[in-house]
Amino acid sequence: MTPFLKVGILSIQGDIEENSNAIKESFEVLEIEGTIIHIKDFHDLDEIDGLVIPGGESTVMGMLLFFQGVQTDLIKKKIQEGLPILGTCAGLIMLSNKAYDKTIGETKQSLLKVLDVTIERNAFGRQQESFESELDIPYLGERRFNGVFIRGPAITEIGNNVEIIAEYDKKIVAVRQNNILGTSFHPELANDNRFHTNLVKLMVEYNRSKKRT
Ligand code: GLN
């Protein structure tokens, strides 16, 4: 029997609805019952089976997390303990250990520092240089995946436990570190829910392992 899943979406800023829709469609495809919890402030995180951090603006997200009292220490602890998580674009930046920018160097923004990567912000240019490209991502299967890049970051350094799952123009644009998935692009805008579906599958496993312990 499949469990009833509770999926958190960090709902501070960014493309929250698009991620909610992608998760709901994944529930349908996998025939899983579940609900979405919008995490904005002191919401109890104990109950969630997974989390999505959407794209948006990582500096604003980092600041608002603090002002709105989101329990970032608890989020971090749960991720380190195996909570499945997907960070897209600004969400990937939020997960990273270190972020920098070509013009100002290391940014002093608030980061969760759970994913062992260094990020270059806006590595593909500004808003008007946004683009889409079909990516080969064996992790998702043979069919290529439409990468939507909007002021996306590139991953410039990775730790030993980080697996590269996609590259574009010799830059790393998607990684996995156990329960953590991060993409430079926006899978929630791709009309293809395979990232979200894989995340939901990881959540089913996580939910089962919670019950066993
Ligand atoms: N450039 C943005 C940042 O640094 C990310 C852009 C996005 O999420 N589309 O946070």
PDB file of C-alpha atoms and ligand atoms in Angstrom:
ATOM      1  CA  MET A   1       0.000   0.000   0.000  1.00  0.00           C
ATOM      2  CA  THR A   2       1.326   3.458  -0.847  1.00  0.00           C
ATOM      3  CA  PRO A   3       1.548   5.997   1.984  1.00  0.00           C
ATOM      4  CA  PHE A   4      -0.250   9.346   2.200  1.00  0.00           C
ATOM      5  CA  LEU A   5       2.493  11.899   1.495  1.00  0.00           C
ATOM      6  CA  LYS A   6       2.909  15.410   2.825  1.00  0.00           C
ATOM      7  CA  VAL A   7       5.059  17.502   0.523  1.00  0.00           C
ATOM      8  CA  GLY A   8       6.391  20.831   1.730  1.00  0.00           C
ATOM      9  CA  ILE A   9       6.959  23.682  -0.702  1.00  0.00           C
ATOM     10  CA  LEU A  10       8.987  26.550   0.639  1.00  0.00           C
ATOM     11  CA  SER A  11       6.519  29.320  -0.129  1.00  0.00           C
ATOM     12  CA  ILE A  12       8.443  32.457   0.686  1.00  0.00           C
ATOM     13  CA  GLN A  13       8.982  33.746  -2.823  1.00  0.00           C
ATOM     14  CA  GLY A  14       9.341  32.427  -6.391  1.00  0.00           C
ATOM     15  CA  ASP A  15       7.437  30.020  -8.633  1.00  0.00           C
ATOM     16  CA  ILE A  16       5.469  28.219  -5.930  1.00  0.00           C
ATOM     17  CA  GLU A  17       2.291  27.396  -7.909  1.00  0.00           C
ATOM     18  CA  GLU A  18       4.214  25.807 -10.782  1.00  0.00           C
ATOM     19  CA  ASN A  19       5.972  23.463  -8.342  1.00  0.00           C
ATOM     20  CA  SER A  20       2.692  22.663  -6.565  1.00  0.00           C
ATOM     21  CA  ASN A  21       1.145  21.700  -9.911  1.00  0.00           C
ATOM     22  CA  ALA A  22       4.119  19.519 -10.875  1.00  0.00           C
ATOM     23  CA  ILE A  23       3.884  17.678  -7.530  1.00  0.00           C
ATOM     24  CA  LYS A  24       0.096  17.229  -7.863  1.00  0.00           C
ATOM     25  CA  GLU A  25       0.542  15.814 -11.365  1.00  0.00           C
ATOM     26  CA  SER A  26       3.239  13.459 -10.031  1.00  0.00           C
ATOM     27  CA  PHE A  27       0.799  12.210  -7.368  1.00  0.00           C
ATOM     28  CA  GLU A  28      -1.654  11.428 -10.174  1.00  0.00           C
ATOM     29  CA  VAL A  29       0.880   9.670 -12.403  1.00  0.00           C
ATOM     30  CA  LEU A  30       2.147   7.539  -9.521  1.00  0.00           C
ATOM     31  CA  GLU A  31      -1.388   7.053  -8.132  1.00  0.00           C
ATOM     32  CA  ILE A  32      -0.304   8.369  -4.752  1.00  0.00           C
ATOM     33  CA  GLU A  33      -2.486  10.199  -2.263  1.00  0.00           C
ATOM     34  CA  GLY A  34      -0.879  13.287  -0.866  1.00  0.00           C
ATOM     35  CA  THR A  35      -1.130  16.905   0.058  1.00  0.00           C
ATOM     36  CA  ILE A  36       0.974  20.028  -0.285  1.00  0.00           C
ATOM     37  CA  ILE A  37       2.020  22.101   2.701  1.00  0.00           C
ATOM     38  CA  HIS A  38       3.093  25.675   1.993  1.00  0.00           C
ATOM     39  CA  ILE A  39       5.931  26.485   4.341  1.00  0.00           C
ATOM     40  CA  LYS A  40       6.003  30.194   5.034  1.00  0.00           C
ATOM     41  CA  ASP A  41       6.796  30.652   8.708  1.00  0.00           C
ATOM     42  CA  PHE A  42       6.747  28.439  11.808  1.00  0.00           C
ATOM     43  CA  HIS A  43       4.975  25.541  10.134  1.00  0.00           C
ATOM     44  CA  ASP A  44       5.674  22.269  11.802  1.00  0.00           C
ATOM     45  CA  LEU A  45       8.150  20.481   9.553  1.00  0.00           C
ATOM     46  CA  ASP A  46       8.118  17.212  11.486  1.00  0.00           C
ATOM     47  CA  GLU A  47       5.338  15.835   9.367  1.00  0.00           C
ATOM     48  CA  ILE A  48       6.657  16.420   5.844  1.00  0.00           C
ATOM     49  CA  ASP A  49       8.008  13.629   3.645  1.00  0.00           C
ATOM     50  CA  GLY A  50       9.895  15.916   1.274  1.00  0.00           C
ATOM     51  CA  LEU A  51      10.508  19.524   0.332  1.00  0.00           C
ATOM     52  CA  VAL A  52      10.789  21.678  -2.792  1.00  0.00           C
ATOM     53  CA  ILE A  53      12.635  24.995  -2.844  1.00  0.00           C
ATOM     54  CA  PRO A  54      11.451  26.851  -5.950  1.00  0.00           C
ATOM     55  CA  GLY A  55      13.234  29.211  -8.283  1.00  0.00           C
ATOM     56  CA  GLY A  56      13.005  32.924  -7.628  1.00  0.00           C
ATOM     57  CA  GLU A  57      15.615  35.166  -6.092  1.00  0.00           C
ATOM     58  CA  SER A  58      17.938  33.485  -3.616  1.00  0.00           C
ATOM     59  CA  THR A  59      19.063  36.659  -1.817  1.00  0.00           C
ATOM     60  CA  VAL A  60      15.449  37.672  -1.129  1.00  0.00           C
ATOM     61  CA  MET A  61      14.499  34.130  -0.158  1.00  0.00           C
ATOM     62  CA  GLY A  62      17.421  33.920   2.267  1.00  0.00           C
ATOM     63  CA  MET A  63      16.488  37.213   3.902  1.00  0.00           C
ATOM     64  CA  LEU A  64      12.772  36.437   4.182  1.00  0.00           C
ATOM     65  CA  LEU A  65      13.466  32.995   5.640  1.00  0.00           C
ATOM     66  CA  PHE A  66      15.094  34.779   8.532  1.00  0.00           C
ATOM     67  CA  PHE A  67      12.469  37.534   8.908  1.00  0.00           C
ATOM     68  CA  GLN A  68       9.517  35.152   8.697  1.00  0.00           C
ATOM     69  CA  GLY A  69      11.031  32.815  11.256  1.00  0.00           C
ATOM     70  CA  VAL A  70      11.198  29.684   9.099  1.00  0.00           C
ATOM     71  CA  GLN A  71      12.925  26.989  11.108  1.00  0.00           C
ATOM     72  CA  THR A  72      15.996  26.728   8.908  1.00  0.00           C
ATOM     73  CA  ASP A  73      17.961  24.718  11.487  1.00  0.00           C
ATOM     74  CA  LEU A  74      15.208  22.131  11.528  1.00  0.00           C
ATOM     75  CA  ILE A  75      15.037  22.073   7.707  1.00  0.00           C
ATOM     76  CA  LYS A  76      18.816  21.545   7.589  1.00  0.00           C
ATOM     77  CA  LYS A  77      18.737  18.810  10.178  1.00  0.00           C
ATOM     78  CA  LYS A  78      15.931  16.979   8.385  1.00  0.00           C
ATOM     79  CA  ILE A  79      17.748  17.188   5.031  1.00  0.00           C
ATOM     80  CA  GLN A  80      20.924  15.853   6.648  1.00  0.00           C
ATOM     81  CA  GLU A  81      18.850  13.008   8.089  1.00  0.00           C
ATOM     82  CA  GLY A  82      17.525  12.032   4.657  1.00  0.00           C
ATOM     83  CA  LEU A  83      14.507  14.232   3.857  1.00  0.00           C
ATOM     84  CA  PRO A  84      14.207  14.232   0.030  1.00  0.00           C
ATOM     85  CA  ILE A  85      14.532  17.715  -1.412  1.00  0.00           C
ATOM     86  CA  LEU A  86      14.538  19.393  -4.821  1.00  0.00           C
ATOM     87  CA  GLY A  87      16.013  22.860  -5.253  1.00  0.00           C
ATOM     88  CA  THR A  88      15.503  24.530  -8.614  1.00  0.00           C
ATOM     89  CA  CYS A  89      17.583  27.528  -9.741  1.00  0.00           C
ATOM     90  CA  ALA A  90      17.429  29.917  -6.741  1.00  0.00           C
ATOM     91  CA  GLY A  91      16.457  26.806  -4.728  1.00  0.00           C
ATOM     92  CA  LEU A  92      19.714  25.133  -5.809  1.00  0.00           C
ATOM     93  CA  ILE A  93      21.628  28.230  -4.690  1.00  0.00           C
ATOM     94  CA  MET A  94      19.876  28.066  -1.292  1.00  0.00           C
ATOM     95  CA  LEU A  95      21.040  24.456  -0.836  1.00  0.00           C
ATOM     96  CA  SER A  96      24.675  25.108  -1.810  1.00  0.00           C
ATOM     97  CA  ASN A  97      27.709  25.506   0.455  1.00  0.00           C
ATOM     98  CA  LYS A  98      29.018  28.608  -1.252  1.00  0.00           C
ATOM     99  CA  ALA A  99      27.814  31.092  -3.888  1.00  0.00           C
ATOM    100  CA  TYR A 100      29.674  33.705  -5.871  1.00  0.00           C
ATOM    101  CA  ASP A 101      29.099  36.084  -8.699  1.00  0.00           C
ATOM    102  CA  LYS A 102      31.506  37.126 -11.497  1.00  0.00           C
ATOM    103  CA  THR A 103      31.384  40.781 -10.530  1.00  0.00           C
ATOM    104  CA  ILE A 104      31.279  40.839  -6.734  1.00  0.00           C
ATOM    105  CA  GLY A 105      32.952  37.535  -5.806  1.00  0.00           C
ATOM    106  CA  GLU A 106      31.584  35.500  -2.896  1.00  0.00           C
ATOM    107  CA  THR A 107      28.062  36.611  -2.028  1.00  0.00           C
ATOM    108  CA  LYS A 108      27.327  37.008   1.640  1.00  0.00           C
ATOM    109  CA  GLN A 109      23.793  35.686   1.333  1.00  0.00           C
ATOM    110  CA  SER A 110      22.121  33.180   3.710  1.00  0.00           C
ATOM    111  CA  LEU A 111      22.469  29.615   2.451  1.00  0.00           C
ATOM    112  CA  LEU A 112      21.356  26.288   3.912  1.00  0.00           C
ATOM    113  CA  LYS A 113      24.764  24.695   3.105  1.00  0.00           C
ATOM    114  CA  VAL A 114      23.561  21.110   2.837  1.00  0.00           C
ATOM    115  CA  LEU A 115      24.717  20.399  -0.728  1.00  0.00           C
ATOM    116  CA  ASP A 116      28.467  20.099  -1.192  1.00  0.00           C
ATOM    117  CA  VAL A 117      28.776  22.378  -4.230  1.00  0.00           C
ATOM    118  CA  THR A 118      29.944  25.876  -5.127  1.00  0.00           C
ATOM    119  CA  ILE A 119      27.634  27.939  -7.300  1.00  0.00           C
ATOM    120  CA  GLU A 120      28.255  30.758  -9.749  1.00  0.00           C
ATOM    121  CA  ARG A 121      25.137  32.913  -9.785  1.00  0.00           C
ATOM    122  CA  ASN A 122      23.755  34.174 -13.106  1.00  0.00           C
ATOM    123  CA  ALA A 123      26.360  32.086 -14.966  1.00  0.00           C
ATOM    124  CA  PHE A 124      24.268  32.055 -18.152  1.00  0.00           C
ATOM    125  CA  GLY A 125      23.532  35.758 -18.278  1.00  0.00           C
ATOM    126  CA  ARG A 126      20.657  38.011 -17.266  1.00  0.00           C
ATOM    127  CA  GLN A 127      16.895  37.804 -17.788  1.00  0.00           C
ATOM    128  CA  GLN A 128      17.014  38.711 -21.497  1.00  0.00           C
ATOM    129  CA  GLU A 129      19.522  35.897 -22.129  1.00  0.00           C
ATOM    130  CA  SER A 130      17.026  33.285 -20.864  1.00  0.00           C
ATOM    131  CA  PHE A 131      16.911  30.199 -23.076  1.00  0.00           C
ATOM    132  CA  GLU A 132      15.685  26.628 -23.351  1.00  0.00           C
ATOM    133  CA  SER A 133      17.750  23.598 -24.342  1.00  0.00           C
ATOM    134  CA  GLU A 134      17.084  19.865 -24.652  1.00  0.00           C
ATOM    135  CA  LEU A 135      19.325  18.098 -22.135  1.00  0.00           C
ATOM    136  CA  ASP A 136      20.506  14.497 -21.933  1.00  0.00           C
ATOM    137  CA  ILE A 137      19.754  13.316 -18.410  1.00  0.00           C
ATOM    138  CA  PRO A 138      20.237   9.532 -18.093  1.00  0.00           C
ATOM    139  CA  TYR A 139      18.976   9.768 -14.479  1.00  0.00           C
ATOM    140  CA  LEU A 140      15.509  10.514 -15.950  1.00  0.00           C
ATOM    141  CA  GLY A 141      15.632   8.015 -18.807  1.00  0.00           C
ATOM    142  CA  GLU A 142      16.322   8.175 -22.530  1.00  0.00           C
ATOM    143  CA  ARG A 143      13.950  10.977 -23.533  1.00  0.00           C
ATOM    144  CA  ARG A 144      15.683  14.349 -23.406  1.00  0.00           C
ATOM    145  CA  PHE A 145      14.520  16.962 -20.892  1.00  0.00           C
ATOM    146  CA  ASN A 146      13.675  20.553 -21.777  1.00  0.00           C
ATOM    147  CA  GLY A 147      15.923  22.742 -19.595  1.00  0.00           C
ATOM    148  CA  VAL A 148      14.419  26.211 -19.023  1.00  0.00           C
ATOM    149  CA  PHE A 149      17.222  28.556 -17.946  1.00  0.00           C
ATOM    150  CA  ILE A 150      16.273  31.917 -16.410  1.00  0.00           C
ATOM    151  CA  ARG A 151      19.206  33.713 -14.759  1.00  0.00           C
ATOM    152  CA  GLY A 152      20.362  30.252 -13.744  1.00  0.00           C
ATOM    153  CA  PRO A 153      23.473  29.410 -11.742  1.00  0.00           C
ATOM    154  CA  ALA A 154      26.222  26.981 -12.794  1.00  0.00           C
ATOM    155  CA  ILE A 155      27.786  24.477 -10.433  1.00  0.00           C
ATOM    156  CA  THR A 156      31.520  25.109 -10.526  1.00  0.00           C
ATOM    157  CA  GLU A 157      32.824  22.767  -7.797  1.00  0.00           C
ATOM    158  CA  ILE A 158      31.435  19.547  -6.389  1.00  0.00           C
ATOM    159  CA  GLY A 159      32.309  17.328  -3.421  1.00  0.00           C
ATOM    160  CA  ASN A 160      33.142  13.600  -3.744  1.00  0.00           C
ATOM    161  CA  ASN A 161      29.663  12.495  -2.797  1.00  0.00           C
ATOM    162  CA  VAL A 162      27.965  14.624  -5.454  1.00  0.00           C
ATOM    163  CA  GLU A 163      26.858  12.996  -8.709  1.00  0.00           C
ATOM    164  CA  ILE A 164      26.607  15.094 -11.879  1.00  0.00           C
ATOM    165  CA  ILE A 165      23.291  14.394 -13.590  1.00  0.00           C
ATOM    166  CA  ALA A 166      23.286  17.047 -16.326  1.00  0.00           C
ATOM    167  CA  GLU A 167      25.666  19.393 -18.135  1.00  0.00           C
ATOM    168  CA  TYR A 168      25.080  22.167 -20.620  1.00  0.00           C
ATOM    169  CA  ASP A 169      27.863  23.865 -22.560  1.00  0.00           C
ATOM    170  CA  LYS A 170      30.490  22.108 -20.390  1.00  0.00           C
ATOM    171  CA  LYS A 171      28.896  23.518 -17.237  1.00  0.00           C
ATOM    172  CA  ILE A 172      27.306  21.354 -14.535  1.00  0.00           C
ATOM    173  CA  VAL A 173      23.592  22.140 -14.362  1.00  0.00           C
ATOM    174  CA  ALA A 174      22.049  19.332 -12.281  1.00  0.00           C
ATOM    175  CA  VAL A 175      23.375  17.210  -9.430  1.00  0.00           C
ATOM    176  CA  ARG A 176      22.310  14.653  -6.899  1.00  0.00           C
ATOM    177  CA  GLN A 177      23.779  14.080  -3.441  1.00  0.00           C
ATOM    178  CA  ASN A 178      21.828  11.151  -1.969  1.00  0.00           C
ATOM    179  CA  ASN A 179      18.431  12.623  -1.042  1.00  0.00           C
ATOM    180  CA  ILE A 180      19.210  16.085  -2.469  1.00  0.00           C
ATOM    181  CA  LEU A 181      18.459  17.053  -6.083  1.00  0.00           C
ATOM    182  CA  GLY A 182      19.476  20.431  -7.479  1.00  0.00           C
ATOM    183  CA  THR A 183      18.963  21.945 -10.934  1.00  0.00           C
ATOM    184  CA  SER A 184      20.181  25.211 -12.473  1.00  0.00           C
ATOM    185  CA  PHE A 185      17.111  25.229 -14.704  1.00  0.00           C
ATOM    186  CA  HIS A 186      13.373  25.141 -13.924  1.00  0.00           C
ATOM    187  CA  PRO A 187      11.861  21.627 -14.220  1.00  0.00           C
ATOM    188  CA  GLU A 188       8.553  23.074 -12.969  1.00  0.00           C
ATOM    189  CA  LEU A 189       8.320  25.060 -16.240  1.00  0.00           C
ATOM    190  CA  ALA A 190       9.266  22.200 -18.582  1.00  0.00           C
ATOM    191  CA  ASN A 191       5.858  20.536 -19.078  1.00  0.00           C
ATOM    192  CA  ASP A 192       7.661  17.367 -18.046  1.00  0.00           C
ATOM    193  CA  ASN A 193       7.355  16.268 -14.435  1.00  0.00           C
ATOM    194  CA  ARG A 194      10.060  13.616 -14.313  1.00  0.00           C
ATOM    195  CA  PHE A 195      12.177  15.472 -11.705  1.00  0.00           C
ATOM    196  CA  HIS A 196       9.153  15.943  -9.460  1.00  0.00           C
ATOM    197  CA  THR A 197       8.017  12.352 -10.040  1.00  0.00           C
ATOM    198  CA  ASN A 198      11.466  11.037  -9.067  1.00  0.00           C
ATOM    199  CA  LEU A 199      11.360  13.247  -5.994  1.00  0.00           C
ATOM    200  CA  VAL A 200       7.962  11.829  -5.009  1.00  0.00           C
ATOM    201  CA  LYS A 201       9.380   8.303  -5.438  1.00  0.00           C
ATOM    202  CA  LEU A 202      12.244   9.202  -3.063  1.00  0.00           C
ATOM    203  CA  MET A 203       9.620  10.501  -0.608  1.00  0.00           C
ATOM    204  CA  VAL A 204       7.725   7.204  -0.684  1.00  0.00           C
ATOM    205  CA  GLU A 205      10.971   5.414   0.275  1.00  0.00           C
ATOM    206  CA  TYR A 206      11.718   7.990   2.969  1.00  0.00           C
ATOM    207  CA  ASN A 207       8.208   7.701   4.409  1.00  0.00           C
ATOM    208  CA  ARG A 208       8.572   3.899   4.553  1.00  0.00           C
ATOM    209  CA  SER A 209      11.975   4.105   6.257  1.00  0.00           C
ATOM    210  CA  LYS A 210      10.550   6.547   8.856  1.00  0.00           C
ATOM    211  CA  LYS A 211       7.884   3.984   9.714  1.00  0.00           C
ATOM    212  CA  ARG A 212      10.494   1.246  10.116  1.00  0.00           C
ATOM    213  CA  THR A 213      12.572   3.238  12.622  1.00  0.00           C
TER     214      THR A 213
HETATM  215  N1  GLN B   1      19.634  34.459 -10.354  1.00  0.00           N
HETATM  216  C1  GLN B   1      18.682  34.079  -9.337  1.00  0.00           C
HETATM  217  C2  GLN B   1      19.357  34.034  -7.978  1.00  0.00           C
HETATM  218  O1  GLN B   1      20.505  34.224  -7.881  1.00  0.00           O
HETATM  219  C3  GLN B   1      18.048  32.742  -9.632  1.00  0.00           C
HETATM  220  C4  GLN B   1      17.107  32.872 -10.808  1.00  0.00           C
HETATM  221  C5  GLN B   1      15.971  31.911 -10.822  1.00  0.00           C
HETATM  222  O2  GLN B   1      15.662  31.217  -9.835  1.00  0.00           O
HETATM  223  N2  GLN B   1      15.292  31.898 -11.935  1.00  0.00           N
HETATM  224  O3  GLN B   1      18.720  33.772  -6.994  1.00  0.00           O
END
